[in-house]
mmCIF file of C-alpha atoms and ligand atoms in Angstrom:
data_model
loop_
_atom_site.group_PDB
_atom_site.id
_atom_site.type_symbol
_atom_site.label_atom_id
_atom_site.label_comp_id
_atom_site.label_asym_id
_atom_site.label_seq_id
_atom_site.Cartn_x
_atom_site.Cartn_y
_atom_site.Cartn_z
ATOM 1 C CA UNK A 291 -16.876 -7.139 -1.400
ATOM 2 C CA UNK A 292 -20.120 -8.069 0.190
ATOM 3 C CA UNK A 293 -22.560 -5.287 -0.647
ATOM 4 C CA UNK A 294 -25.474 -7.132 0.470
ATOM 5 C CA UNK A 295 -24.183 -7.870 3.891
ATOM 6 C CA UNK A 296 -23.340 -4.161 4.350
ATOM 7 C CA UNK A 297 -26.954 -3.258 3.250
ATOM 8 C CA UNK A 298 -28.557 -5.603 5.626
ATOM 9 C CA UNK A 299 -26.408 -4.773 8.628
ATOM 10 C CA UNK A 300 -26.773 -1.099 8.011
ATOM 11 C CA UNK A 301 -30.456 -1.394 8.080
ATOM 12 C CA UNK A 302 -30.416 -3.616 11.288
ATOM 13 C CA UNK A 303 -28.230 -1.141 13.131
ATOM 14 C CA UNK A 304 -29.847 2.012 11.957
ATOM 15 C CA UNK A 305 -33.617 1.289 12.330
ATOM 16 C CA UNK A 306 -34.278 0.054 8.871
ATOM 17 C CA UNK A 307 -32.561 3.035 7.064
ATOM 18 C CA UNK A 308 -30.645 2.955 4.029
ATOM 19 C CA UNK A 309 -27.807 5.204 2.698
ATOM 20 C CA UNK A 310 -25.495 5.531 -0.168
ATOM 21 C CA UNK A 311 -22.807 2.907 -0.895
ATOM 22 C CA UNK A 312 -19.221 3.822 -1.644
ATOM 23 C CA UNK A 313 -16.158 1.362 -2.373
ATOM 24 C CA UNK A 314 -12.532 1.646 -2.639
ATOM 25 C CA UNK A 315 -9.882 -0.811 -3.301
ATOM 26 C CA UNK A 316 -6.605 -2.306 -1.930
ATOM 27 C CA UNK A 317 -3.432 -2.291 -4.216
ATOM 28 C CA UNK A 318 -0.579 -4.342 -5.443
ATOM 29 C CA UNK A 319 2.767 -2.863 -6.446
ATOM 30 C CA UNK A 320 4.826 -4.464 -9.168
ATOM 31 C CA UNK A 321 8.008 -2.618 -8.127
ATOM 32 C CA UNK A 322 9.086 0.543 -6.258
ATOM 33 C CA UNK A 323 8.990 -0.243 -2.653
ATOM 34 C CA UNK A 324 9.829 2.396 0.069
ATOM 35 C CA UNK A 325 10.518 4.825 -2.753
ATOM 36 C CA UNK A 326 7.285 6.979 -2.323
ATOM 37 C CA UNK A 327 8.502 8.851 0.765
ATOM 38 C CA UNK A 328 11.805 9.467 -0.910
ATOM 39 C CA UNK A 329 10.207 11.289 -3.754
ATOM 40 C CA UNK A 330 10.750 8.413 -6.136
ATOM 41 C CA UNK A 331 8.772 6.253 -8.483
ATOM 42 C CA UNK A 332 6.200 3.406 -7.786
ATOM 43 C CA UNK A 333 4.227 0.897 -9.955
ATOM 44 C CA UNK A 334 1.018 0.117 -8.212
ATOM 45 C CA UNK A 335 -2.376 -1.025 -9.436
ATOM 46 C CA UNK A 336 -5.860 -1.051 -7.601
ATOM 47 C CA UNK A 337 -7.250 -4.583 -7.082
ATOM 48 C CA UNK A 338 -10.674 -6.251 -6.968
ATOM 49 C CA UNK A 339 -10.475 -6.400 -3.262
ATOM 50 C CA UNK A 340 -11.369 -3.592 -0.964
ATOM 51 C CA UNK A 341 -13.750 -1.871 1.423
ATOM 52 C CA UNK A 342 -17.383 -0.973 1.147
ATOM 53 C CA UNK A 343 -19.252 1.381 3.310
ATOM 54 C CA UNK A 344 -22.843 2.514 3.559
ATOM 55 C CA UNK A 345 -23.366 6.068 4.774
ATOM 56 C CA UNK A 346 -26.240 8.347 5.634
ATOM 57 C CA UNK A 347 -26.163 11.656 7.150
ATOM 58 C CA UNK A 348 -27.895 11.611 10.484
ATOM 59 C CA UNK A 349 -28.600 15.465 11.119
ATOM 60 C CA UNK A 350 -26.421 15.436 14.314
ATOM 61 C CA UNK A 351 -22.833 16.315 15.110
ATOM 62 C CA UNK A 352 -21.923 12.702 15.805
ATOM 63 C CA UNK A 353 -20.588 9.767 13.788
ATOM 64 C CA UNK A 354 -22.046 6.384 14.546
ATOM 65 C CA UNK A 355 -20.024 3.717 12.819
ATOM 66 C CA UNK A 356 -20.111 -0.153 12.738
ATOM 67 C CA UNK A 357 -17.068 -2.227 11.666
ATOM 68 C CA UNK A 358 -19.053 -5.272 10.461
ATOM 69 C CA UNK A 359 -16.070 -7.709 10.100
ATOM 70 C CA UNK A 360 -14.977 -7.056 13.643
ATOM 71 C CA UNK A 361 -18.634 -6.599 15.132
ATOM 72 C CA UNK A 362 -17.676 -3.443 16.866
ATOM 73 C CA UNK A 363 -19.253 -0.119 16.991
ATOM 74 C CA UNK A 364 -18.016 3.417 17.790
ATOM 75 C CA UNK A 365 -19.558 6.904 18.300
ATOM 76 C CA UNK A 366 -17.571 10.073 18.183
ATOM 77 C CA UNK A 367 -17.833 13.791 17.637
ATOM 78 C CA UNK A 368 -15.886 15.814 15.023
ATOM 79 C CA UNK A 369 -13.674 17.962 17.111
ATOM 80 C CA UNK A 370 -10.012 17.181 17.675
ATOM 81 C CA UNK A 371 -10.454 16.073 21.176
ATOM 82 C CA UNK A 372 -13.227 13.560 20.177
ATOM 83 C CA UNK A 373 -10.742 10.961 18.919
ATOM 84 C CA UNK A 374 -12.278 7.410 19.311
ATOM 85 C CA UNK A 375 -10.323 4.660 21.186
ATOM 86 C CA UNK A 376 -10.842 1.855 18.605
ATOM 87 C CA UNK A 377 -7.981 1.646 16.057
ATOM 88 C CA UNK A 378 -10.387 1.215 13.043
ATOM 89 C CA UNK A 379 -12.472 4.176 14.081
ATOM 90 C CA UNK A 380 -9.409 6.425 14.106
ATOM 91 C CA UNK A 381 -9.151 6.015 10.316
ATOM 92 C CA UNK A 382 -12.606 7.425 9.830
ATOM 93 C CA UNK A 383 -12.294 10.061 12.470
ATOM 94 C CA UNK A 384 -8.883 11.130 10.979
ATOM 95 C CA UNK A 385 -10.365 11.463 7.443
ATOM 96 C CA UNK A 386 -13.239 13.688 8.925
ATOM 97 C CA UNK A 387 -10.709 15.896 10.843
ATOM 98 C CA UNK A 388 -8.354 16.109 7.697
ATOM 99 C CA UNK A 389 -11.453 17.367 5.602
ATOM 100 C CA UNK A 390 -12.431 19.817 8.293
ATOM 101 C CA UNK A 391 -8.845 21.098 8.590
ATOM 102 C CA UNK A 392 -9.053 21.825 4.766
ATOM 103 C CA UNK A 393 -12.148 23.901 5.324
ATOM 104 C CA UNK A 394 -14.663 21.154 4.358
ATOM 105 C CA UNK A 395 -18.104 21.506 6.149
ATOM 106 C CA UNK A 396 -19.315 18.118 7.334
ATOM 107 C CA UNK A 397 -21.686 16.908 10.038
ATOM 108 C CA UNK A 398 -22.645 13.638 11.639
ATOM 109 C CA UNK A 399 -23.458 10.488 9.689
ATOM 110 C CA UNK A 400 -24.261 6.827 10.272
ATOM 111 C CA UNK A 401 -22.145 4.266 8.624
ATOM 112 C CA UNK A 402 -21.441 0.541 8.434
ATOM 113 C CA UNK A 403 -18.337 -0.976 6.460
ATOM 114 C CA UNK A 404 -16.905 -4.241 5.537
ATOM 115 C CA UNK A 405 -13.987 -5.483 3.526
ATOM 116 C CA UNK A 406 -12.203 -8.312 1.832
ATOM 117 C CA UNK A 407 -8.664 -6.820 1.670
ATOM 118 C CA UNK A 408 -6.626 -9.217 3.862
ATOM 119 C CA UNK A 409 -5.458 -7.201 6.853
ATOM 120 C CA UNK A 410 -1.663 -6.923 7.321
ATOM 121 C CA UNK A 411 -0.967 -8.576 3.975
ATOM 122 C CA UNK A 412 0.680 -5.661 2.460
ATOM 123 C CA UNK A 413 -2.292 -4.846 0.219
ATOM 124 C CA UNK A 414 -3.306 -1.595 1.953
ATOM 125 C CA UNK A 415 -6.518 -2.217 3.625
ATOM 126 C CA UNK A 416 -6.097 0.998 5.596
ATOM 127 C CA UNK A 417 -5.753 3.085 2.520
ATOM 128 C CA UNK A 418 -8.837 1.391 1.153
ATOM 129 C CA UNK A 419 -10.817 2.436 4.227
ATOM 130 C CA UNK A 420 -9.372 5.995 4.101
ATOM 131 C CA UNK A 421 -10.211 6.449 0.550
ATOM 132 C CA UNK A 422 -13.632 5.026 0.860
ATOM 133 C CA UNK A 423 -14.573 7.646 3.478
ATOM 134 C CA UNK A 424 -12.625 10.529 1.770
ATOM 135 C CA UNK A 425 -14.321 9.904 -1.455
ATOM 136 C CA UNK A 426 -17.669 9.323 0.167
ATOM 137 C CA UNK A 427 -17.700 12.489 2.413
ATOM 138 C CA UNK A 428 -16.540 14.601 -0.558
ATOM 139 C CA UNK A 429 -19.377 13.276 -2.575
ATOM 140 C CA UNK A 430 -22.190 13.510 0.117
ATOM 141 C CA UNK A 431 -21.241 16.882 1.320
ATOM 142 C CA UNK A 432 -20.443 18.244 -2.332
ATOM 143 C CA UNK A 433 -17.046 19.578 -1.109
ATOM 144 C CA UNK A 434 -15.444 19.622 -4.572
ATOM 145 C CA UNK A 435 -12.187 18.345 -3.224
ATOM 146 C CA UNK A 436 -10.078 16.951 -6.289
ATOM 147 C CA UNK A 437 -8.771 13.443 -6.392
ATOM 148 C CA UNK A 438 -5.146 14.431 -5.605
ATOM 149 C CA UNK A 439 -6.171 16.034 -2.323
ATOM 150 C CA UNK A 440 -8.492 12.974 -1.392
ATOM 151 C CA UNK A 441 -5.341 10.764 -1.694
ATOM 152 C CA UNK A 442 -3.449 13.293 0.592
ATOM 153 C CA UNK A 443 -6.224 13.279 3.102
ATOM 154 C CA UNK A 444 -5.832 9.533 3.408
ATOM 155 C CA UNK A 445 -2.079 9.880 3.831
ATOM 156 C CA UNK A 446 -2.369 12.675 6.386
ATOM 157 C CA UNK A 447 -4.855 10.514 8.288
ATOM 158 C CA UNK A 448 -1.963 7.868 8.581
ATOM 159 C CA UNK A 449 0.531 10.471 9.834
ATOM 160 C CA UNK A 450 -1.704 12.393 12.210
ATOM 161 C CA UNK A 451 -4.119 9.882 13.569
ATOM 162 C CA UNK A 452 -2.475 6.541 13.029
ATOM 163 C CA UNK A 453 1.273 7.436 13.533
ATOM 164 C CA UNK A 454 2.538 5.778 10.340
ATOM 165 C CA UNK A 455 4.661 8.302 8.314
ATOM 166 C CA UNK A 456 3.692 6.510 5.013
ATOM 167 C CA UNK A 457 4.183 7.777 1.517
ATOM 168 C CA UNK A 458 1.329 8.622 -0.997
ATOM 169 C CA UNK A 459 1.391 5.262 -3.171
ATOM 170 C CA UNK A 460 -1.380 3.279 -1.353
ATOM 171 C CA UNK A 461 -3.886 6.168 -1.110
ATOM 172 C CA UNK A 462 -3.099 7.287 -4.723
ATOM 173 C CA UNK A 463 -3.507 3.733 -6.087
ATOM 174 C CA UNK A 464 -6.788 3.389 -4.182
ATOM 175 C CA UNK A 465 -8.287 6.589 -5.527
ATOM 176 C CA UNK A 466 -6.739 6.717 -9.140
ATOM 177 C CA UNK A 467 -6.784 2.852 -9.899
ATOM 178 C CA UNK A 468 -7.948 1.883 -13.372
ATOM 179 C CA UNK A 469 -9.199 -1.417 -14.471
ATOM 180 C CA UNK A 470 -6.576 -3.448 -16.329
ATOM 181 C CA UNK A 471 -3.754 -0.851 -15.767
ATOM 182 C CA UNK A 472 -0.898 -0.469 -13.381
ATOM 183 C CA UNK A 473 0.295 3.139 -13.024
ATOM 184 C CA UNK A 474 3.715 4.558 -12.952
ATOM 185 C CA UNK A 475 3.561 7.308 -10.292
ATOM 186 C CA UNK A 476 6.151 10.027 -9.679
ATOM 187 C CA UNK A 477 5.691 10.511 -5.943
ATOM 188 C CA UNK A 478 7.096 13.920 -5.996
ATOM 189 C CA UNK A 479 5.112 15.572 -8.780
ATOM 190 C CA UNK A 480 2.212 13.026 -8.534
ATOM 191 C CA UNK A 481 2.362 12.945 -12.337
ATOM 192 C CA UNK A 482 1.294 9.370 -13.358
ATOM 193 C CA UNK A 483 0.891 7.260 -16.453
ATOM 194 C CA UNK A 484 -1.244 4.269 -16.792
ATOM 195 C CA UNK A 485 0.335 1.060 -18.213
ATOM 196 C CA UNK A 486 -2.165 -1.618 -19.520
ATOM 197 C CA UNK A 487 -0.893 -4.803 -17.859
ATOM 198 C CA UNK A 488 -1.951 -7.977 -19.321
ATOM 199 C CA UNK A 489 1.259 -10.112 -19.566
ATOM 200 C CA UNK A 490 0.378 -12.770 -21.917
ATOM 201 C CA UNK A 491 1.504 -16.266 -20.757
ATOM 202 C CA UNK A 492 2.022 -15.059 -17.298
ATOM 203 C CA UNK A 493 0.077 -14.696 -14.042
ATOM 204 C CA UNK A 494 0.559 -12.461 -11.023
ATOM 205 C CA UNK A 495 0.279 -14.481 -7.920
ATOM 206 C CA UNK A 496 0.186 -13.174 -4.188
ATOM 207 C CA UNK A 497 1.441 -15.591 -1.646
ATOM 208 C CA UNK A 498 0.522 -14.310 1.847
ATOM 209 C CA UNK A 499 3.061 -15.593 4.686
ATOM 210 C CA UNK A 500 0.181 -14.894 7.096
ATOM 211 C CA UNK A 501 2.864 -13.254 9.280
ATOM 212 C CA UNK A 502 2.491 -9.778 10.641
ATOM 213 C CA UNK A 503 5.208 -8.443 12.868
ATOM 214 C CA UNK A 504 4.510 -6.287 15.891
ATOM 215 C CA UNK A 505 6.176 -2.905 15.958
ATOM 216 C CA UNK A 506 6.042 -2.888 12.127
ATOM 217 C CA UNK A 507 4.725 0.574 12.238
ATOM 218 C CA UNK A 508 7.727 1.964 14.274
ATOM 219 C CA UNK A 509 10.237 0.056 12.111
ATOM 220 C CA UNK A 510 8.594 1.727 9.020
ATOM 221 C CA UNK A 511 9.046 5.128 10.499
ATOM 222 C CA UNK A 512 12.622 4.405 11.483
ATOM 223 C CA UNK A 513 13.326 3.367 7.830
ATOM 224 C CA UNK A 514 11.972 6.811 6.842
ATOM 225 C CA UNK A 515 14.043 8.607 9.298
ATOM 226 C CA UNK A 516 17.232 6.862 8.051
ATOM 227 C CA UNK A 517 16.459 8.104 4.435
ATOM 228 C CA UNK A 518 15.672 11.668 5.503
ATOM 229 C CA UNK A 519 19.072 11.760 7.490
ATOM 230 C CA UNK A 520 21.124 10.590 4.516
ATOM 231 C CA UNK A 521 19.248 12.956 2.079
ATOM 232 C CA UNK A 522 20.090 15.915 4.410
ATOM 233 C CA UNK A 523 23.801 14.785 4.618
ATOM 234 C CA UNK A 524 24.126 14.556 0.962
ATOM 235 C CA UNK A 525 22.183 17.901 0.408
ATOM 236 C CA UNK A 526 25.226 19.752 2.328
ATOM 237 C CA UNK A 527 27.309 19.148 -0.777
ATOM 238 C CA UNK A 528 24.499 18.868 -3.339
ATOM 239 C CA UNK A 529 21.772 21.352 -2.439
ATOM 240 C CA UNK A 530 19.666 19.962 -5.502
ATOM 241 C CA UNK A 531 18.980 16.773 -3.536
ATOM 242 C CA UNK A 532 15.690 17.213 -2.025
ATOM 243 C CA UNK A 533 14.924 13.470 -1.558
ATOM 244 C CA UNK A 534 16.988 10.320 -1.979
ATOM 245 C CA UNK A 535 15.326 9.956 -5.388
ATOM 246 C CA UNK A 536 17.788 12.861 -6.476
ATOM 247 C CA UNK A 537 20.933 11.169 -5.185
ATOM 248 C CA UNK A 538 23.283 8.780 -6.897
ATOM 249 C CA UNK A 539 25.480 6.023 -5.489
ATOM 250 C CA UNK A 540 28.581 8.264 -6.033
ATOM 251 C CA UNK A 541 26.868 11.008 -3.904
ATOM 252 C CA UNK A 542 26.145 8.416 -1.158
ATOM 253 C CA UNK A 543 29.797 7.233 -1.207
ATOM 254 C CA UNK A 544 30.990 10.751 -0.575
ATOM 255 C CA UNK A 545 29.170 10.942 2.695
ATOM 256 C CA UNK A 546 29.939 7.330 3.714
ATOM 257 C CA UNK A 547 32.209 8.353 6.587
ATOM 258 C CA UNK A 548 29.590 10.810 7.936
ATOM 259 C CA UNK A 549 26.612 8.275 8.227
ATOM 260 C CA UNK A 550 26.125 4.922 10.020
ATOM 261 C CA UNK A 551 26.621 1.764 8.041
ATOM 262 C CA UNK A 552 22.918 1.074 8.659
ATOM 263 C CA UNK A 553 21.955 4.286 7.062
ATOM 264 C CA UNK A 554 24.333 3.706 4.281
ATOM 265 C CA UNK A 555 22.405 0.333 3.496
ATOM 266 C CA UNK A 556 18.929 1.862 3.596
ATOM 267 C CA UNK A 557 20.024 4.658 1.123
ATOM 268 C CA UNK A 558 21.726 2.227 -1.243
ATOM 269 C CA UNK A 559 18.695 0.199 -1.479
ATOM 270 C CA UNK A 560 16.515 3.117 -2.150
ATOM 271 C CA UNK A 561 18.714 4.629 -4.699
ATOM 272 C CA UNK A 562 18.948 1.315 -6.480
ATOM 273 C CA UNK A 563 15.314 0.754 -6.250
ATOM 274 C CA UNK A 564 14.327 4.044 -7.959
ATOM 275 C CA UNK A 565 16.547 2.920 -10.908
ATOM 276 C CA UNK A 566 14.775 -0.667 -10.978
ATOM 277 C CA UNK A 567 11.414 1.028 -11.404
ATOM 278 C CA UNK A 568 12.703 2.860 -14.528
ATOM 279 C CA UNK A 569 14.184 -0.412 -15.791
ATOM 280 C CA UNK A 570 10.863 -2.202 -15.361
ATOM 281 C CA UNK A 571 9.147 0.599 -17.167
ATOM 282 C CA UNK A 572 11.439 0.180 -20.133
ATOM 283 C CA UNK A 573 11.254 -3.573 -20.099
ATOM 284 C CA UNK A 574 7.303 -3.536 -19.986
ATOM 285 C CA UNK A 575 7.241 -1.354 -23.008
ATOM 286 C CA UNK A 576 9.217 -4.018 -24.824
ATOM 287 C CA UNK A 577 7.249 -6.921 -23.399
ATOM 288 C CA UNK A 578 10.477 -8.086 -21.790
ATOM 289 C CA UNK A 579 9.207 -9.877 -18.685
ATOM 290 C CA UNK A 580 12.566 -11.569 -18.022
ATOM 291 C CA UNK A 581 14.006 -8.216 -17.085
ATOM 292 C CA UNK A 582 10.843 -7.250 -15.065
ATOM 293 C CA UNK A 583 11.294 -10.499 -13.194
ATOM 294 C CA UNK A 584 15.142 -10.065 -12.739
ATOM 295 C CA UNK A 585 14.494 -6.691 -11.093
ATOM 296 C CA UNK A 586 11.777 -7.984 -8.840
ATOM 297 C CA UNK A 587 14.246 -10.456 -7.340
ATOM 298 C CA UNK A 588 16.806 -7.720 -6.965
ATOM 299 C CA UNK A 589 14.263 -5.681 -5.109
ATOM 300 C CA UNK A 590 13.629 -8.649 -2.832
ATOM 301 C CA UNK A 591 17.311 -8.963 -2.179
ATOM 302 C CA UNK A 592 17.562 -5.263 -1.438
ATOM 303 C CA UNK A 593 14.540 -5.314 0.867
ATOM 304 C CA UNK A 594 15.913 -8.339 2.734
ATOM 305 C CA UNK A 595 19.527 -7.481 3.050
ATOM 306 C CA UNK A 596 19.850 -3.720 2.851
ATOM 307 C CA UNK A 597 16.509 -2.399 3.888
ATOM 308 C CA UNK A 598 16.024 -5.248 6.363
ATOM 309 C CA UNK A 599 12.136 -5.383 6.024
ATOM 310 C CA UNK A 600 11.749 -8.869 4.992
ATOM 311 C CA UNK A 601 11.549 -11.917 7.366
ATOM 312 C CA UNK A 602 12.458 -15.693 7.396
ATOM 313 C CA UNK A 603 9.075 -16.647 6.000
ATOM 314 C CA UNK A 604 9.090 -14.165 3.137
ATOM 315 C CA UNK A 605 12.689 -15.013 2.324
ATOM 316 C CA UNK A 606 11.582 -18.707 2.170
ATOM 317 C CA UNK A 607 8.712 -17.989 -0.157
ATOM 318 C CA UNK A 608 11.091 -15.953 -2.459
ATOM 319 C CA UNK A 609 13.623 -18.863 -2.480
ATOM 320 C CA UNK A 610 10.839 -21.307 -3.289
ATOM 321 C CA UNK A 611 9.876 -19.095 -6.331
ATOM 322 C CA UNK A 612 13.523 -19.027 -7.397
ATOM 323 C CA UNK A 613 13.915 -22.784 -7.194
ATOM 324 C CA UNK A 614 10.735 -23.453 -9.124
ATOM 325 C CA UNK A 615 11.813 -21.137 -11.997
ATOM 326 C CA UNK A 616 9.376 -18.312 -11.354
ATOM 327 C CA UNK A 617 10.057 -15.376 -13.430
ATOM 328 C CA UNK A 618 9.973 -12.694 -10.714
ATOM 329 C CA UNK A 619 9.265 -12.670 -6.960
ATOM 330 C CA UNK A 620 9.628 -10.211 -4.144
ATOM 331 C CA UNK A 621 8.103 -9.025 -0.841
ATOM 332 C CA UNK A 622 5.371 -6.568 -1.514
ATOM 333 C CA UNK A 623 4.360 -3.586 0.323
ATOM 334 C CA UNK A 624 6.026 -2.106 3.588
ATOM 335 C CA UNK A 625 7.375 -5.550 4.615
ATOM 336 C CA UNK A 626 7.772 -7.146 8.120
ATOM 337 C CA UNK A 627 5.280 -9.819 6.977
ATOM 338 C CA UNK A 628 2.599 -10.014 4.364
ATOM 339 C CA UNK A 629 2.882 -11.295 0.812
ATOM 340 C CA UNK A 630 5.286 -12.022 -1.861
ATOM 341 C CA UNK A 631 4.149 -10.957 -5.467
ATOM 342 C CA UNK A 632 5.200 -13.420 -8.134
ATOM 343 C CA UNK A 633 5.292 -13.223 -11.927
ATOM 344 C CA UNK A 634 4.738 -16.684 -12.914
ATOM 345 C CA UNK A 635 4.536 -18.360 -16.415
ATOM 346 C CA UNK A 636 1.185 -19.983 -16.908
ATOM 347 C CA UNK A 637 2.731 -23.530 -17.353
ATOM 348 C CA UNK A 638 4.649 -23.213 -14.139
ATOM 349 C CA UNK A 639 1.624 -21.919 -12.001
ATOM 350 C CA UNK A 640 0.152 -25.154 -10.686
ATOM 351 C CA UNK A 641 3.572 -26.735 -9.689
ATOM 352 C CA UNK A 642 4.751 -23.606 -8.184
ATOM 353 C CA UNK A 643 1.682 -23.088 -6.003
ATOM 354 C CA UNK A 644 1.716 -26.831 -4.983
ATOM 355 C CA UNK A 645 5.384 -26.710 -4.061
ATOM 356 C CA UNK A 646 5.112 -23.321 -2.082
ATOM 357 C CA UNK A 647 2.197 -24.740 -0.096
ATOM 358 C CA UNK A 648 3.930 -28.025 0.586
ATOM 359 C CA UNK A 649 7.308 -26.704 1.557
ATOM 360 C CA UNK A 650 6.133 -23.740 3.501
ATOM 361 C CA UNK A 651 3.777 -26.003 5.658
ATOM 362 C CA UNK A 652 6.631 -28.441 6.060
ATOM 363 C CA UNK A 653 8.891 -25.710 7.357
ATOM 364 C CA UNK A 654 6.519 -23.351 9.360
ATOM 365 C CA UNK A 655 3.571 -25.692 10.274
ATOM 366 C CA UNK A 656 0.988 -23.800 8.411
ATOM 367 C CA UNK A 657 0.138 -22.998 4.782
ATOM 368 C CA UNK A 658 0.504 -19.656 3.081
ATOM 369 C CA UNK A 659 -2.645 -18.114 1.561
ATOM 370 C CA UNK A 660 -3.021 -17.671 -2.105
ATOM 371 C CA UNK A 661 -4.644 -14.544 -3.632
ATOM 372 C CA UNK A 662 -5.419 -14.102 -7.295
ATOM 373 C CA UNK A 663 -6.025 -10.396 -8.047
ATOM 374 C CA UNK A 664 -7.734 -8.572 -10.891
ATOM 375 C CA UNK A 665 -6.538 -5.059 -11.546
ATOM 376 C CA UNK A 666 -9.511 -2.851 -10.995
ATOM 377 C CA UNK A 667 -10.856 0.640 -10.784
ATOM 378 C CA UNK A 668 -10.304 3.022 -7.860
ATOM 379 C CA UNK A 669 -12.642 4.749 -5.455
ATOM 380 C CA UNK A 670 -16.276 4.980 -6.609
ATOM 381 C CA UNK A 671 -20.002 5.370 -5.558
ATOM 382 C CA UNK A 672 -21.778 2.129 -5.963
ATOM 383 C CA UNK A 673 -25.272 3.414 -5.552
HETATM 384 C C1 GLA B 212 3.392 1.083 2.982
HETATM 385 C C2 GLA B 212 3.146 2.530 2.902
HETATM 386 C C3 GLA B 212 3.539 3.125 1.504
HETATM 387 C C4 GLA B 212 4.896 2.608 0.991
HETATM 388 C C5 GLA B 212 4.993 1.046 1.156
HETATM 389 C C6 GLA B 212 6.450 0.619 0.759
HETATM 390 O O1 GLA B 212 2.438 0.349 2.061
HETATM 391 O O2 GLA B 212 1.781 2.860 3.178
HETATM 392 O O3 GLA B 212 3.364 4.498 1.519
HETATM 393 O O4 GLA B 212 5.820 3.259 1.712
HETATM 394 O O5 GLA B 212 4.714 0.702 2.461
HETATM 395 O O6 GLA B 212 6.571 0.843 -0.464
#
C-alpha cells in the first residue's frame, strides 16, 4: 500500500493539509465459500494488500473524497438523500449512513484513498474500503463501536447502498485479521478461532483469471435466494433449521419434490461445503495437507457444477493445477471470475506457475496474474 502517494495527493487536493491515516486489508479464504450467508463456517485470513485512506475532519456537513487510483472526486452530504452517483463513493457514503443509523454522531471530512487489492479478483477490495472507513470514523469521532459492529456496518453498506446481499466473511476478516493466522469463523454466532497458518513445504498461490463477469452481483443475490427458499422449505418439517447450515442431505432429500432441480443443487453444494470446512479444520490440526487439498478440489467441483459460480477460465486453471500435481486448488470468493487459490508444494511451485502461464495464454490469449500473499493484520490506524 502506497502511503506516501496518499499523503502527497491528500496535501495536493486539500491545500497542503494532513490528516490521520488508516488501512484495512483484503482477504483470502482457504475454504468455506457461500457458506457465510447460510449461517455456516468460513476459513479466511487478512492479507498484505488493502486500502489506505487519509482523513481529516473539515468542520462542515460535507464529505469531500478523492479516489486516487481512479483519479475521481466526489462531494456529498450525510443525509439519506445525499447518495453520490460514483460507485466507489457509495461505499464511503454507506458506511457513514450505517454509522448514523446506529446513533453515531459524525460530521464532514476530507479524505483520499488508494489501494492495491486487485479489483474484481475475489479478494474483497470493497470490504477493505468499508472497513477502512468504518474503523477510521469510529476512531476519529470516538464512537466506541465494537469490532463486531464495525464488520456489520460494512456488510450493511453492501446490502443497503451497493445492492449485494453478502455474508459477513469479508468484512469480518478485514477487521479481525491477525498476522500469520487464518480464522475459523462461525458466521451465525461470530465465534472465531485463529489458526496459525504456516504450512511447511507448501506455498499458497493465487492465480487471477483476470475475468470479471457482468451481472455477478445479481447472480450472487440469486444464489442466496435459492438457499433461503430451500431452508424455508426444510424448516416446515424441521423447525430447528434456521439456515442451510443446520440442514443435512437427508433433510434436503425429503423436500426434493417440492423444490426446483436448480435449488436442490445449490443447497447440496452448501450442505457439503459446511462439512468440508470442518474436515479442513481437523486436517490442519494434524498437519494433513493432502486432505486440505482434497477438500479444496471438491469445493471447486461443487462451485463449478452445483453452485455454478465458476467459468471456463477458472475451470481451466483448476484443471491445470490438477495436472501439475498441485495439492489443492479452487475458485476463491464469490466466483464468476477472479482467482483460484492453490496449495502448492514448494518443489512444484516453479513448474506449476510456468505451465499455468503458458497454457492459459495459449488458450485464452492472455496470461493470468500471480499474487503471493502474506497473511496479515486487520484494520488499523497507521499514524
Ligand atoms: C463474496 C461475499 C462473501 C461470501 C463470498 C463467497 O466475497 O462478499 O460474503 O459470500 O462471496 O464465499
